[in-house]
Coordinates of C-alpha atoms in Angstrom, one line a residue:
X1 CA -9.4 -200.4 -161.5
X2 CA -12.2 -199.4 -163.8
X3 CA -14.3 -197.8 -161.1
X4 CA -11.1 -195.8 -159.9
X5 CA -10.7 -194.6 -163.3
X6 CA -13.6 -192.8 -163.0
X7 CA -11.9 -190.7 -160.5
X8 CA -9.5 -187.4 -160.5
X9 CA -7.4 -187.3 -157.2
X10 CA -6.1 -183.9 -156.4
X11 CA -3.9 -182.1 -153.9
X12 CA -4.3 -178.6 -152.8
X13 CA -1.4 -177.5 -150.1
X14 CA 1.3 -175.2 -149.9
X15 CA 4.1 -177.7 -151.0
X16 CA 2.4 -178.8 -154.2
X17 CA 4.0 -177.5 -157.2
X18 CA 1.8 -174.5 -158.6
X19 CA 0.9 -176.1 -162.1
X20 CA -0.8 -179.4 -160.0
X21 CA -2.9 -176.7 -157.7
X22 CA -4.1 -174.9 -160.7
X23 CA -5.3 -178.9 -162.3
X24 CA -7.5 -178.2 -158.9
X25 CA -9.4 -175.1 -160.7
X26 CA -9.7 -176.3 -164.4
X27 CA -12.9 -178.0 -166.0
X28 CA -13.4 -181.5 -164.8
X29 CA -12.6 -184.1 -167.9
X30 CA -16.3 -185.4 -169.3
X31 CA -16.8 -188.2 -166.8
X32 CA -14.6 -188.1 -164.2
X33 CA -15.2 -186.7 -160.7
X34 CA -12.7 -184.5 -159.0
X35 CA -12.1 -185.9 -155.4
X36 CA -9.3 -182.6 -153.9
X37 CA -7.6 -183.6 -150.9
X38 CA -7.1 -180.3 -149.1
X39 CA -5.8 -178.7 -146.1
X40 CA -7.4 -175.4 -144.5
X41 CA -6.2 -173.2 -147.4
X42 CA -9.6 -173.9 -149.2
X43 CA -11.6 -172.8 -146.0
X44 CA -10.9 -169.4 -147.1
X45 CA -7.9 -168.8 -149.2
X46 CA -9.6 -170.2 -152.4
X47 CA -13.0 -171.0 -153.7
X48 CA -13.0 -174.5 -155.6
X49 CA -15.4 -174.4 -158.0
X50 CA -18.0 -177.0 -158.6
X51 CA -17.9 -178.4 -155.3
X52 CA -21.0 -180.7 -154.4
X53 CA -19.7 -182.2 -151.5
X54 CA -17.4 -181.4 -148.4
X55 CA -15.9 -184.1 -146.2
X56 CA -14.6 -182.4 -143.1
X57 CA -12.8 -184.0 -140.5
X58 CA -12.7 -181.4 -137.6
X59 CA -9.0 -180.9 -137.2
X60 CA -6.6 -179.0 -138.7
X61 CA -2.5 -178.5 -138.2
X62 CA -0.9 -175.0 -137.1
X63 CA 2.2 -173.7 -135.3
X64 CA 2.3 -174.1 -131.6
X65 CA 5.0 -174.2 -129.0
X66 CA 6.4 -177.5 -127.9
X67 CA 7.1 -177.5 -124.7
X68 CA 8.9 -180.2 -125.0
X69 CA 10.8 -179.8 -127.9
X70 CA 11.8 -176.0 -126.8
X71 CA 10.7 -174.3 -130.2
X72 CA 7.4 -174.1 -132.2
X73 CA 6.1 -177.2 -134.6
X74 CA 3.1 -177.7 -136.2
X75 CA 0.7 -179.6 -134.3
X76 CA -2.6 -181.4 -135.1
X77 CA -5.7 -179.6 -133.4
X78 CA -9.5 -179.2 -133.0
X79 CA -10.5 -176.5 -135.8
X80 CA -12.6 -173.9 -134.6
X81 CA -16.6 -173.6 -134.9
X82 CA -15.8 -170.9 -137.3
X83 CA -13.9 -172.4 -139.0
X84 CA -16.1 -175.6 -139.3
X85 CA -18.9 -172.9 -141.2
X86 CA -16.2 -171.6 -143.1
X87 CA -15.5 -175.0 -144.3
X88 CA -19.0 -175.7 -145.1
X89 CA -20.0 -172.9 -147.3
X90 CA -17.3 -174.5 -149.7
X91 CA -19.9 -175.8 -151.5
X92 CA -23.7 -174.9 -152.2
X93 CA -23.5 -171.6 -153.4
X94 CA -24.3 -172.1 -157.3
X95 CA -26.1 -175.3 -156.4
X96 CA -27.5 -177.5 -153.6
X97 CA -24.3 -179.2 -151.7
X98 CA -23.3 -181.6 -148.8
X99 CA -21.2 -181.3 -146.2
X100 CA -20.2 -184.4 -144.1
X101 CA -18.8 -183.8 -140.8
X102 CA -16.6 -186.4 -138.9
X103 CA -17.5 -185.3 -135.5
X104 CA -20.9 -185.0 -133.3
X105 CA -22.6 -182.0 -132.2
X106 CA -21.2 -182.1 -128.5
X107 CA -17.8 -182.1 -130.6
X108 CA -18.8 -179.1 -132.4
X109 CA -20.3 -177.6 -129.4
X110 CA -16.7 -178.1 -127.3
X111 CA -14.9 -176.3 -130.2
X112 CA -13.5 -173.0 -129.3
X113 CA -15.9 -170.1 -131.4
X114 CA -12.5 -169.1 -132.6
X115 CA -9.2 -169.7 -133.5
X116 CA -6.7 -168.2 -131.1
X117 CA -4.5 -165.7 -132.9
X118 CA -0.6 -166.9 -133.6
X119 CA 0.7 -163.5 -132.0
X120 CA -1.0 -165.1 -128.5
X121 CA -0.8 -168.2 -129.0
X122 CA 3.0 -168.4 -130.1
X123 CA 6.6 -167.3 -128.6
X124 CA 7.3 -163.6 -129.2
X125 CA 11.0 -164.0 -129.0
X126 CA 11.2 -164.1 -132.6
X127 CA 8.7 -160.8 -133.4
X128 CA 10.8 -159.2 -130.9
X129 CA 14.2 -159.8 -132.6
X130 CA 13.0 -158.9 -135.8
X131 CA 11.5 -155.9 -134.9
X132 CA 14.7 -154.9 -132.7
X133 CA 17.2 -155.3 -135.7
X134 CA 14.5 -153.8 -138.4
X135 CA 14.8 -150.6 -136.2
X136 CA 18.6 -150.8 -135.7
X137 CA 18.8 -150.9 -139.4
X138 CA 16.6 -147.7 -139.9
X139 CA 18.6 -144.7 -140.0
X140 CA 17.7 -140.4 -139.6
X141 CA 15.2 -141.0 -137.4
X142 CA 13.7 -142.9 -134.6
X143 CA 11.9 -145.8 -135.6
X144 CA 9.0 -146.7 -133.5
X145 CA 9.9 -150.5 -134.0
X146 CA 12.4 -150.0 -131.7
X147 CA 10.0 -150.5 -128.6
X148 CA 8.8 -153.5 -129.6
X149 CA 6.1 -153.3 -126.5
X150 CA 4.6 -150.2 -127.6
X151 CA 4.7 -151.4 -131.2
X152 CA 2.8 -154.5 -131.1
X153 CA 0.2 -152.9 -128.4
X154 CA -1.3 -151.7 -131.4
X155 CA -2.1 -155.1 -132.8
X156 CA -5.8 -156.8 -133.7
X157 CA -5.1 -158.5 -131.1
X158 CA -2.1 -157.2 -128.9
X159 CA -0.2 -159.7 -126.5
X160 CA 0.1 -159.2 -122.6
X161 CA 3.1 -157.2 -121.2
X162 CA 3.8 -160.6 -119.7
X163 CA 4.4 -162.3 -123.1
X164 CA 6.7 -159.8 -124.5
X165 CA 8.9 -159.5 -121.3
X166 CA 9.2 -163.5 -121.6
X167 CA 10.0 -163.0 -124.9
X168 CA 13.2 -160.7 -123.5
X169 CA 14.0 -163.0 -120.9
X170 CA 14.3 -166.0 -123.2
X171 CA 16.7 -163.6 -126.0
X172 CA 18.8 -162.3 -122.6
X173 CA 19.7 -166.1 -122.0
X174 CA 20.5 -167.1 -125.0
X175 CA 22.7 -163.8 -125.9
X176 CA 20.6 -162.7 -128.6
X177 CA 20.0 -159.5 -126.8
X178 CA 21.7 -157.6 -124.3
X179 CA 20.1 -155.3 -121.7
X180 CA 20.6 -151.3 -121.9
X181 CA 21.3 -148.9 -119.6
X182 CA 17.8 -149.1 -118.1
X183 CA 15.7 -151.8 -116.5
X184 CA 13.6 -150.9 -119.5
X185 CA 13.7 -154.0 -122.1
X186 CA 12.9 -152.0 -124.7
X187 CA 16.4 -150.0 -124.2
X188 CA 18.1 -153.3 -125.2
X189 CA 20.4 -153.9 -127.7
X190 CA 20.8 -157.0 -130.4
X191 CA 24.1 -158.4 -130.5
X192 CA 26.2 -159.6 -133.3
X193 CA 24.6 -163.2 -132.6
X194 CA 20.9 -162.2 -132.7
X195 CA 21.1 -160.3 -135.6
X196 CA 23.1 -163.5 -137.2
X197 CA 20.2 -165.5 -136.1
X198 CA 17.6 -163.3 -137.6
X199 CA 18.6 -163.9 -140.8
X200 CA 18.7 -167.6 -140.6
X201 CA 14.6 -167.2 -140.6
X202 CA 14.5 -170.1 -138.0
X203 CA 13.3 -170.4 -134.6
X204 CA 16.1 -168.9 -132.7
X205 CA 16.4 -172.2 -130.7
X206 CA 17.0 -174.3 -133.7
X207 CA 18.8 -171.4 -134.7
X208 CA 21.6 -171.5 -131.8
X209 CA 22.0 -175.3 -132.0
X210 CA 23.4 -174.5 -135.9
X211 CA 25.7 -172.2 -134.3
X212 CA 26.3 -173.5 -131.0
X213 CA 27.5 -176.8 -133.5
X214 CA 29.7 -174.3 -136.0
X215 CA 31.5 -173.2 -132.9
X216 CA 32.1 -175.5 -131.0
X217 CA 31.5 -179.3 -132.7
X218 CA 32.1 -178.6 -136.5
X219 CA 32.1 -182.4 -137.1
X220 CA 28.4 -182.4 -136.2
X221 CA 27.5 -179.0 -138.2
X222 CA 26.1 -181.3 -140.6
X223 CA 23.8 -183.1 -138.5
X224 CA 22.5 -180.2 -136.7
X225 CA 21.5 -178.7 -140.0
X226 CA 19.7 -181.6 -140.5
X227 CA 18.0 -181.6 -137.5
X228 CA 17.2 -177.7 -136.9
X229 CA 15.7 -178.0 -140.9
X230 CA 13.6 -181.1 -140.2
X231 CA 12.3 -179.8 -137.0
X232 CA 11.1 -176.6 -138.9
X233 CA 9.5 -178.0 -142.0
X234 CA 6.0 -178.7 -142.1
X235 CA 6.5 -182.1 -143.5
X236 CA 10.0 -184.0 -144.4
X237 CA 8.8 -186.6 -146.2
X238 CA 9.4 -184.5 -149.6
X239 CA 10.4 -185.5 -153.1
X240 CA 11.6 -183.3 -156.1
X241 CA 9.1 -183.4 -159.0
X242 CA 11.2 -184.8 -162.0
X243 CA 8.7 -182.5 -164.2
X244 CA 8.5 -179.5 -162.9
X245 CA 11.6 -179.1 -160.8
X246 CA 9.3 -178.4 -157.7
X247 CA 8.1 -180.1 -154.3
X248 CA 5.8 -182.7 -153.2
X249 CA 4.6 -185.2 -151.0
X250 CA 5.4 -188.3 -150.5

């Protein structure tokens, strides 16, 4: 116990409450040494100060579609090479640092050079509702959000015409959309349902089992909230912070 007490353990993550993650940026107590547990918001988000050593461990969690599941999750994944160098000039710029990784070079070297942005690597049905019902909403004049193909063309990285017909197809069956009076996608129109679902801010999977359960099995409307939440949060193993009134890990 004496040697641990030499040591400050701190959390840096989007569900810690804001008055632990600035502990993370204050002067160390005379003694101690700060040990920050952190996910990839310190790769470039933030700048921790004082850092002599970086402990990387080669993965990292983001959104991705589940197959399986039917609606995007976060998974665990291989972090890029860039990444990996972002993660290493952490520390060593006010004075000499170490960086130990958890993976061998051929490791590094089979990383992709870069991350694969979310607009390619994730379902479009829900950039393509929102932008549908944003321009539906817009009135005295016509907004250029209502082609959502020739909007998001003009992306960093657009998606392929593929993608955002898929995207259609998959709000067609689930009546979130229906088609115009052209084989033109774009010409489509959001029903009542899709813009319902919009503002649920959920996948519009998880979003359809809510309603699909208020409609038609009302006894279960409690357990599909449930389940449409906990398959959307990053992490359900959450506790209320007695102090602050906030959110954190278990």
């Amino acid at each position: 116990k004496k040697q641990l007490a030499r040591f400050q353990l701190c959390m840096l993550h989007s569900s810690v409450d804001k008055d632990d993650q600035m502990v993370v940026f204050s002067d160390i107590p005379l003694g101690k040494t700060r040990i920050v547990l952190t996910t990839n918001i310190a790769e470039s988000s933030v700048t921790i100060p004082n850092a002599r050593y970086v402990i990387d461990s080669g993965f990292h969690r983001h959104m991705a579609f589940d197959e399986r599941l039917g609606c995007t999750s976060l998974v665990t994944v291989p972090i890029s090479q860039a990444a990996a160098k972002q993660r290493r000039g952490r520390t060593g710029r006010l004075f000499p640092g170490v960086v130990l990784r958890f993976y061998s070079e051929d490791f590094f070297n089979a990383m992709q050079p870069y991350e694969e942005p979310d607009m390619l690597r994730l379902p479009l049905f829900n950039t393509v509702l929102r932008l549908k019902v944003a321009a539906q909403e817009e009135t005295g004049f016509i907004s250029p959000l209502a082609r959502p193909s020739e909007a998001l063309s003009f992306a960093i990285s657009p998606p392929t015409h593929a993608q955002v017909i898929g995207a259609y197809n998959e709000l067609f069956k689930h009546g979130h959309m229906t088609p115009g009076h052209t084989e033109d996608p774009d010409d489509s129109l959001v029903t009542p349902l899709g813009r319902f679902l919009q503002k649920l801010n959920l996948d519009i999977r998880l979003g359809s089992l809510i309603v699909t359960a208020l409609v038609l099995f009302p006894d279960y409307l409690p357990h599909a909230i449930v389940l449409a939440v906990s398959m959307s949060m990053q992490n359900v193993f959450v506790h209320a912070n007695p102090r602050t009134g906030g959110m954190s890990l278990e």
